[in-house]
Short mmCIF file of C-alpha atoms and ligand atoms in Angstrom, two decimals:
data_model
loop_
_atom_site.label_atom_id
_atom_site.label_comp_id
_atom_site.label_asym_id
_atom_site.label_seq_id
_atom_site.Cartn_x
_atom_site.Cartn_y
_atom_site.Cartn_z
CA UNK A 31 -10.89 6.49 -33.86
CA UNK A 32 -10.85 5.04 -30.42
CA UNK A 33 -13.38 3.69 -28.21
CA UNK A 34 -14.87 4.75 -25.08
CA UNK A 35 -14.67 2.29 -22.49
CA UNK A 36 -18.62 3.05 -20.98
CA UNK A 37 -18.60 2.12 -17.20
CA UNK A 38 -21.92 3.76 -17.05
CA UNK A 39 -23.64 1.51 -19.29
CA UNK A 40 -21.20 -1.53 -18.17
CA UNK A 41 -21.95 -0.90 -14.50
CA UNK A 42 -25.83 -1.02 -15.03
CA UNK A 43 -26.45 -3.98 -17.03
CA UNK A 44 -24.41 -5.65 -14.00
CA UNK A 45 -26.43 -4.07 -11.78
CA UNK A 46 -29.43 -4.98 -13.38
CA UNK A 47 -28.20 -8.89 -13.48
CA UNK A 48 -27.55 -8.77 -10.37
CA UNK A 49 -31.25 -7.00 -9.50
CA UNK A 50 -32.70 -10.46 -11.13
CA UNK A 51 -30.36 -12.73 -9.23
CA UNK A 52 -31.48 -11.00 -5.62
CA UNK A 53 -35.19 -11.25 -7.14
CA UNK A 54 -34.41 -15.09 -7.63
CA UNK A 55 -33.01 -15.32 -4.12
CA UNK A 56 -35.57 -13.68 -2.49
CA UNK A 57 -38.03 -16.50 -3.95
CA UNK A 58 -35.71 -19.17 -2.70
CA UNK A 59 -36.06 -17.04 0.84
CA UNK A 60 -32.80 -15.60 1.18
CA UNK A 61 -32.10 -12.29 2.30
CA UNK A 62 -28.81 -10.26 1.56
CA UNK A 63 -27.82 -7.44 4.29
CA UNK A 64 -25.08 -5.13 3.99
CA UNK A 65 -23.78 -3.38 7.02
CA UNK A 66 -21.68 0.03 5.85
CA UNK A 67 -20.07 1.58 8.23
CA UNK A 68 -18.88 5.24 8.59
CA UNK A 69 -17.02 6.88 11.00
CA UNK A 70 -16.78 10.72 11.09
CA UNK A 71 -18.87 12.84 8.54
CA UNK A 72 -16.20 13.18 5.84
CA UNK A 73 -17.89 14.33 2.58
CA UNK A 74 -16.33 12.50 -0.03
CA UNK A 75 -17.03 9.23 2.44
CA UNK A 76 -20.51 10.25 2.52
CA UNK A 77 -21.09 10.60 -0.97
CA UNK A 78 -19.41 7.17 -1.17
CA UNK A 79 -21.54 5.80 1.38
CA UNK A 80 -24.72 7.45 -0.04
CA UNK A 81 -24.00 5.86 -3.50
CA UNK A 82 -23.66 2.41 -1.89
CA UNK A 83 -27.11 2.25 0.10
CA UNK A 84 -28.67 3.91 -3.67
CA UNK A 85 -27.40 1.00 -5.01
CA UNK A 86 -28.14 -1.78 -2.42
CA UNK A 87 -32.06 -0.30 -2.39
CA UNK A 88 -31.61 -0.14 -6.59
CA UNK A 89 -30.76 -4.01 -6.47
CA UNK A 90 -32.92 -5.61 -3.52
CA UNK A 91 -29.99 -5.54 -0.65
CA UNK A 92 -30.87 -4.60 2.85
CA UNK A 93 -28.10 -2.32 4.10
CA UNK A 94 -27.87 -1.17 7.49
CA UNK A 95 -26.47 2.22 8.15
CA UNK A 96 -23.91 2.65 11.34
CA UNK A 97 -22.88 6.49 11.60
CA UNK A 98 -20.79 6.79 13.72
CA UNK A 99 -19.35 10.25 15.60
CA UNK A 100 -15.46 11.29 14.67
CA UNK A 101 -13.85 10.32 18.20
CA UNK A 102 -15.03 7.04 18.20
CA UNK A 103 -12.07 4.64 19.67
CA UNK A 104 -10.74 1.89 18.31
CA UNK A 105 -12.20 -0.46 20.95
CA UNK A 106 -15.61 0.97 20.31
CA UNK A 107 -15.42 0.45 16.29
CA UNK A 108 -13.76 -2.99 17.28
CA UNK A 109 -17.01 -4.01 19.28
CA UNK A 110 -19.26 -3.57 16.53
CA UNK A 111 -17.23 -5.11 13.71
CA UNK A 112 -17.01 -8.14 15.86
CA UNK A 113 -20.93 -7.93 16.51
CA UNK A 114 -21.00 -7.41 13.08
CA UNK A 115 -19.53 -10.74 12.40
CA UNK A 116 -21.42 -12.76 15.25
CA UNK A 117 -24.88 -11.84 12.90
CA UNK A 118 -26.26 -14.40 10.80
CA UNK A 119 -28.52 -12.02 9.34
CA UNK A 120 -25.50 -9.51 7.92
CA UNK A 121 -24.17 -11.24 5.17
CA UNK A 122 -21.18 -8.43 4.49
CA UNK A 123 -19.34 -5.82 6.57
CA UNK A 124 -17.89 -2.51 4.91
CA UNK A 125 -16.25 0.02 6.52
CA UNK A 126 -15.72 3.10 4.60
CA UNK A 127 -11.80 4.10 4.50
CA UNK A 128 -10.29 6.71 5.54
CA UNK A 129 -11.22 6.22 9.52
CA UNK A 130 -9.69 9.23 11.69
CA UNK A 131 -5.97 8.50 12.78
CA UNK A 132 -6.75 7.13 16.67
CA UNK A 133 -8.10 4.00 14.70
CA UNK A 134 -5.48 1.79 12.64
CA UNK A 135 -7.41 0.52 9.79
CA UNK A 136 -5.27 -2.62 9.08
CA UNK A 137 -6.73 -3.58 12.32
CA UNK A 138 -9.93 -2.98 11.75
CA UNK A 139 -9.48 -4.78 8.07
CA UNK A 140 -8.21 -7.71 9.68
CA UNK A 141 -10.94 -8.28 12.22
CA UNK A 142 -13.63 -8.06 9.25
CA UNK A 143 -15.02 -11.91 9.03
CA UNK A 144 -13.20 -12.87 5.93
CA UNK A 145 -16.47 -14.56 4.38
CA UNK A 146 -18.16 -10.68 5.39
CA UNK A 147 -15.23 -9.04 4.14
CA UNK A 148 -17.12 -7.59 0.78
CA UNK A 149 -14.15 -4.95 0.09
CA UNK A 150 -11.82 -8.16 -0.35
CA UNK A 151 -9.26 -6.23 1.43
CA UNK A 152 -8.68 -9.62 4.53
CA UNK A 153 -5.67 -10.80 4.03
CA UNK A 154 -6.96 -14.36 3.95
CA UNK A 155 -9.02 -12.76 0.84
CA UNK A 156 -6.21 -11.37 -0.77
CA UNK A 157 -3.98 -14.23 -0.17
CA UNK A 158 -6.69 -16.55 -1.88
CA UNK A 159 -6.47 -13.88 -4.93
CA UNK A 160 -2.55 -14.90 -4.91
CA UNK A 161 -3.08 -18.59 -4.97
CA UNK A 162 -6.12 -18.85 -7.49
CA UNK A 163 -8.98 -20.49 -4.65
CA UNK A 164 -11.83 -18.70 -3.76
CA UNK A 165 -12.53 -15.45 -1.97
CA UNK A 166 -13.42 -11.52 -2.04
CA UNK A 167 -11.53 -9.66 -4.65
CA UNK A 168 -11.05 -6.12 -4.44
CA UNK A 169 -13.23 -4.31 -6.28
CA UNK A 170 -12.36 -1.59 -8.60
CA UNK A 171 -9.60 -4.27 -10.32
CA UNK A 172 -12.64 -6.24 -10.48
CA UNK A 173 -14.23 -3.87 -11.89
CA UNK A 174 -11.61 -3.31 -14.28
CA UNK A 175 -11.16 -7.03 -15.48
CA UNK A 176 -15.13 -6.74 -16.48
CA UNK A 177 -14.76 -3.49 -18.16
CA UNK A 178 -12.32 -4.98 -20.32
CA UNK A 179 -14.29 -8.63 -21.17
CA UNK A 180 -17.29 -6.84 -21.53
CA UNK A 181 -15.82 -4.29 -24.19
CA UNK A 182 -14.09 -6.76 -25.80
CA UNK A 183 -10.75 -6.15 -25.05
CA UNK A 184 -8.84 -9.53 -25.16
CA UNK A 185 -6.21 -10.02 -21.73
CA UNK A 186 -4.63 -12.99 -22.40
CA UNK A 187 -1.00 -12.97 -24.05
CA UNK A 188 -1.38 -8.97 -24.02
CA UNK A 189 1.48 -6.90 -21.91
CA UNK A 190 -0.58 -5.55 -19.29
CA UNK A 191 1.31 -2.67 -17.39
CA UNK A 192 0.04 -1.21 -14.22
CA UNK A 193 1.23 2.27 -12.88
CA UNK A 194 0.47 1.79 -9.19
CA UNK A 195 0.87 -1.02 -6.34
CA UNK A 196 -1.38 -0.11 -3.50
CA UNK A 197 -2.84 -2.93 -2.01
CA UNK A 198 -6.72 -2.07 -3.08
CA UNK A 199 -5.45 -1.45 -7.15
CA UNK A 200 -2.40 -2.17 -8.00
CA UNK A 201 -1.33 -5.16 -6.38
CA UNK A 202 -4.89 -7.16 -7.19
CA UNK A 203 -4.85 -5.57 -10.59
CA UNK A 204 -1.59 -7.03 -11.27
CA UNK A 205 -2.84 -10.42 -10.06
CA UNK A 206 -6.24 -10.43 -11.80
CA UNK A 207 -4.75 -9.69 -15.13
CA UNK A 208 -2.40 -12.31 -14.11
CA UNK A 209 -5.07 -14.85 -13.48
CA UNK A 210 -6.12 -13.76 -16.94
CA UNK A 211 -2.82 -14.88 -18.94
CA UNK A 212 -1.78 -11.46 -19.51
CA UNK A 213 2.20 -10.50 -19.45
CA UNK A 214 2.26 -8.40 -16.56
CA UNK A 215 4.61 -5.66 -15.06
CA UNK A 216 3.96 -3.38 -12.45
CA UNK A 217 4.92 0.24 -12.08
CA UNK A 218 5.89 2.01 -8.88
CA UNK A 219 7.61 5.81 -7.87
CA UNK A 220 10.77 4.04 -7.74
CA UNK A 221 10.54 2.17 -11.41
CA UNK A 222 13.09 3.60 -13.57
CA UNK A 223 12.42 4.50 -17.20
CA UNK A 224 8.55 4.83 -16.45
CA UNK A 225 7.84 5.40 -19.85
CA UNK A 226 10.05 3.11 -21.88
CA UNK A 227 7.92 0.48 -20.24
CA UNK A 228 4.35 2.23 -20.59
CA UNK A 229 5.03 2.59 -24.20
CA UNK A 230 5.17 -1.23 -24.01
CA UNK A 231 1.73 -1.77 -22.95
CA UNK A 232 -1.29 -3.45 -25.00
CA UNK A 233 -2.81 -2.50 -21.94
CA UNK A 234 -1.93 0.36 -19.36
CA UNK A 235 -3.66 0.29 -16.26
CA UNK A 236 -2.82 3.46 -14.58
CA UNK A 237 -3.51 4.19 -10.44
CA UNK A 238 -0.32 6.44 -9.50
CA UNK A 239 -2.80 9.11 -8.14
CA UNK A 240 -1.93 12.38 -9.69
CA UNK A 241 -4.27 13.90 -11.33
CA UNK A 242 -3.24 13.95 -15.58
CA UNK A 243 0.03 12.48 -14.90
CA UNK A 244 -0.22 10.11 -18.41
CA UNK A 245 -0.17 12.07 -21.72
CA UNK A 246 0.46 10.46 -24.91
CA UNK A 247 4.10 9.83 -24.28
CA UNK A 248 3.32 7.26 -21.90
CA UNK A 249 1.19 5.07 -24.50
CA UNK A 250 1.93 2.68 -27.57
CA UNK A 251 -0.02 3.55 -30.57
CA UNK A 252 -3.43 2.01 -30.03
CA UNK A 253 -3.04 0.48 -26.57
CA UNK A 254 -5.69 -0.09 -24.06
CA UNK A 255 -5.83 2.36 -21.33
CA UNK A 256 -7.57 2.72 -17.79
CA UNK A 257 -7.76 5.85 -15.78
CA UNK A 258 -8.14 4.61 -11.86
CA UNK A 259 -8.07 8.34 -10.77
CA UNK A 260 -10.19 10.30 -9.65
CA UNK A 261 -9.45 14.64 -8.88
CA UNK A 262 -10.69 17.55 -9.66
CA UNK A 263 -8.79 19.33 -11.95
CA UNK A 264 -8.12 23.58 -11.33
CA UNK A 265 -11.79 24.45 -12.72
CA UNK A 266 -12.97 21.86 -10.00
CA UNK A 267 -13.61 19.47 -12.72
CA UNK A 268 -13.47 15.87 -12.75
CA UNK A 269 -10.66 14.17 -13.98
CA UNK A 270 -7.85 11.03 -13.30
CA UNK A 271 -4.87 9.95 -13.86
CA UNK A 272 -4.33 9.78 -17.40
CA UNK A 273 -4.38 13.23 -19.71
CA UNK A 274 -7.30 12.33 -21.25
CA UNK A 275 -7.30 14.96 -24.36
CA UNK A 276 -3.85 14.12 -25.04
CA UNK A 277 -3.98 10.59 -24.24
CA UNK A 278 -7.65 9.37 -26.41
CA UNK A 279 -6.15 10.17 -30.12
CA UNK A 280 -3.52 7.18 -29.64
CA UNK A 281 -5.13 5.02 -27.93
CA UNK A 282 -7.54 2.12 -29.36
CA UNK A 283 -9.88 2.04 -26.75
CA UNK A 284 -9.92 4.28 -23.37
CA UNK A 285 -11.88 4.63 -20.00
CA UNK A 286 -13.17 8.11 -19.03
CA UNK A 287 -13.77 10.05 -15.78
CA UNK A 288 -16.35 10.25 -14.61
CA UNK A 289 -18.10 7.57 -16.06
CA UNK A 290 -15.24 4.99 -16.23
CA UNK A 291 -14.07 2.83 -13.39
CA UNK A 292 -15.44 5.16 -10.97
CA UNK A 293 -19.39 3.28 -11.38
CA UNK A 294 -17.35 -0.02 -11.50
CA UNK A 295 -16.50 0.08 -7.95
CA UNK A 296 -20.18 0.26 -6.91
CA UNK A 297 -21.19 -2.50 -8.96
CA UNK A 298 -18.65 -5.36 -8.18
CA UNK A 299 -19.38 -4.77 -4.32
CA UNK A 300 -22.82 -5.30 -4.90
CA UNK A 301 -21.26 -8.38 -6.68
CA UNK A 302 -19.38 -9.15 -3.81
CA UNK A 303 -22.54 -8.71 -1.75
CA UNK A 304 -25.16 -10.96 -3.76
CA UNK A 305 -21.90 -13.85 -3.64
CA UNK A 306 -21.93 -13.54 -0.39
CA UNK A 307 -25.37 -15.34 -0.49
CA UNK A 308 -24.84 -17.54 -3.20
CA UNK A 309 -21.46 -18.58 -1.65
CA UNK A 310 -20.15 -19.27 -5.63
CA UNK A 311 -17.05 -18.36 -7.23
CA UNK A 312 -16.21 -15.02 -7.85
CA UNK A 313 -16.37 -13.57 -11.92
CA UNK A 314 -14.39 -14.84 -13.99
P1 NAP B 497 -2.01 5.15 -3.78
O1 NAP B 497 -2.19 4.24 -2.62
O2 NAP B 497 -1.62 6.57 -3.55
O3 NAP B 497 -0.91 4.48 -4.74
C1 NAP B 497 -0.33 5.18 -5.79
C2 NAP B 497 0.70 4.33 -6.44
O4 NAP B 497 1.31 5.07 -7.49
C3 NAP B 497 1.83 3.87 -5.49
O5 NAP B 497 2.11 2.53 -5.68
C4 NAP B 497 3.01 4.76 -5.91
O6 NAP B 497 4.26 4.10 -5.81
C5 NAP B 497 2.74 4.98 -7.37
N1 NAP B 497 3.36 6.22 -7.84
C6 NAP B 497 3.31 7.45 -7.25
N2 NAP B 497 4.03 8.33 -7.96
C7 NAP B 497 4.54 7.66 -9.01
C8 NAP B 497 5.38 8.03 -10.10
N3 NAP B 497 5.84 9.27 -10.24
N4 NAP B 497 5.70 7.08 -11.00
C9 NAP B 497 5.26 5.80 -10.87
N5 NAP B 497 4.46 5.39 -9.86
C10 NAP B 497 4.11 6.32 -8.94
O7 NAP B 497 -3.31 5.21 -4.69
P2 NAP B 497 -4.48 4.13 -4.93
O8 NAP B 497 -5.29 3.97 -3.69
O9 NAP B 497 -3.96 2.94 -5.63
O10 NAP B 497 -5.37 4.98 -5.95
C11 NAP B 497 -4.87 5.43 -7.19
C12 NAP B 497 -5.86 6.42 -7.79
O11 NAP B 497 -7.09 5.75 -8.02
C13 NAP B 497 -6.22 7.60 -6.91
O12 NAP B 497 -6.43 8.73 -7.75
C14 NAP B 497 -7.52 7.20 -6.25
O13 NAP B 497 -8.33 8.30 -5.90
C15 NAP B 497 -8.14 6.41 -7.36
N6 NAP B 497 -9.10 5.37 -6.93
C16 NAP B 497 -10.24 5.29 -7.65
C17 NAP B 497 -11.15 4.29 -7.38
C18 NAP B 497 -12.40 4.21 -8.19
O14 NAP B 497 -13.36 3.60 -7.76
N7 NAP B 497 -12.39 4.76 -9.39
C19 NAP B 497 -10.89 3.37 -6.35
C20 NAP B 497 -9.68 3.45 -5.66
C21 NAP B 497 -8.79 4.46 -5.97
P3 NAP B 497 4.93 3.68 -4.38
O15 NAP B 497 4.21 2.43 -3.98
O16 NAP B 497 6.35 3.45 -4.72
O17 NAP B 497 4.69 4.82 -3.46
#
């Protein structure tokens, strides 16, 4: 029988550590402010954005809302990053992805203040992530690295293989589980033999993006496996990247969606946030 991998549950007793923390700050006087910023009225963005100002109220962070209308130029967006960054009272900037295509977003990334940069997506942050010192890391591999501790699931010496090298999952997964002593190989569209490799894998991180794309041909008998995905399937029903009915009976322990990494996300940026104040090292 295999376990479920609860990011609910997981996600909430961070949250709820972290709730105490800002309590413990607040006595000491500090404040924590998030700024979120949202260009355009996308509606998976809002719901993102909506779930990240529930959570900053649930824990005890300010966040400041900046909604701003679709043609906004890049200039304008610019400005109020960089005004952003001048405020002593805004402790991290976050500006929800995708922006509409007159505004390059690497830009925009780039200009964050690296210490505001709570995404972790800088590239001072993610070269820090490379070398081992201190900075933002990118949360849903964050995320990920805590499901895993906190269920149990021991990383190092394990072959961890992740389908996927974008730059906010794939390549910081790979480094995180790296940082962890795990074996690790990473999976692109151009790996050849996909499977012979998965079917390697203690544990098989998998963020390739297509909904179901993982059945149980892709997994060892009683490997580990994370589902980064997130689609809706052709009843309009949640579901990621891995084949979940197909996928479960082999495996020894297994995240779900919804309720998997998905809440993770959330919770390590509101990590990311009360760090911001504390100015200590990142989770371990
Ligand atoms: P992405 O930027 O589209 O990257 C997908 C990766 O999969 C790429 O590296 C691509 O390889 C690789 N790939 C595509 N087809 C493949 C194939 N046939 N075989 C092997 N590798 C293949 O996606 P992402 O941003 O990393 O996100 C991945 C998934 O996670 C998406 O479903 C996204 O919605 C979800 N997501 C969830 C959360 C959350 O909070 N739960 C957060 C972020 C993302 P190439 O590099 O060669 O193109």
């Amino acid at each position: 029988m295999y376990q479920i991998i609860d990011g609910k549950k997981i996600s909430q007793e961070i949250k709820d550590e972290l709730r105490e923390k800002v309590t413990a700050l607040k006595g000491q006087g500090k404040q924590i402010c998030l700024a979120v910023i949202q260009v355009g009225s996308d509606p998976a963005s809002s719901v993102y954005v909506g779930n990240k100002k529930k959570a900053c109220a649930y824990i005890g962070i300010e966040s400041l809302a900046y909604e701003l209308p679709e043609e906004t130029t890049e200039q304008e967006l610019l400005d109020l990053v960089q005004k952003l960054n001048a405020d002593d009272g805004v402790n991290g900037i976050l500006v929800q992805l995708p922006l509409p295509k007159q505004i390059n977003e690497e830009k925009v990334i780039q200009t964050i203040a690296p210490e505001k940069d709570v995404d972790g997506f800088h590239e001072k942050n993610v070269g820090a992530l490379c070398v081992g010192s201190k900075g933002y890391v990118s949360c849903t591999p964050l995320g990920i690295i805590q499901l895993l501790k906190r269920s149990g699931v021991e990383i190092a010496g394990k072959h961890c293989v992740v389908i996927g090298r974008s730059n906010i999952v794939g390549k910081p997964m790979a480094m995180l589980l790296l940082r962890e002593n795990g074996t690790v190989t990473v999976c692109h569209s151009r790996t050849q033999n996909l499977k012979e490799i998965t079917r390697q894998a203690d544990i098989l991180v998998v963020a390739v993006g297509k909904p179901k794309f993982v059945d149980d041909s892709f997994i060892k008998e009683g490997a580990v496996v994370i589902d980064v995905g997130i689609h809706r399937d052709e009843n309009n029903k949640l579901c990621g990247d891995v084949d979940f009915e197909k996928a479960a009976p082999h495996a020894s322990a297994i995240t779900p969606v919804p309720g998997g990494v998905g809440p993770m996300t959330i919770a390590m940026l509101m990590y990311n946030c009360v760090s911001s104040a504390e100015q200590e090292d990142q989770v371990q």
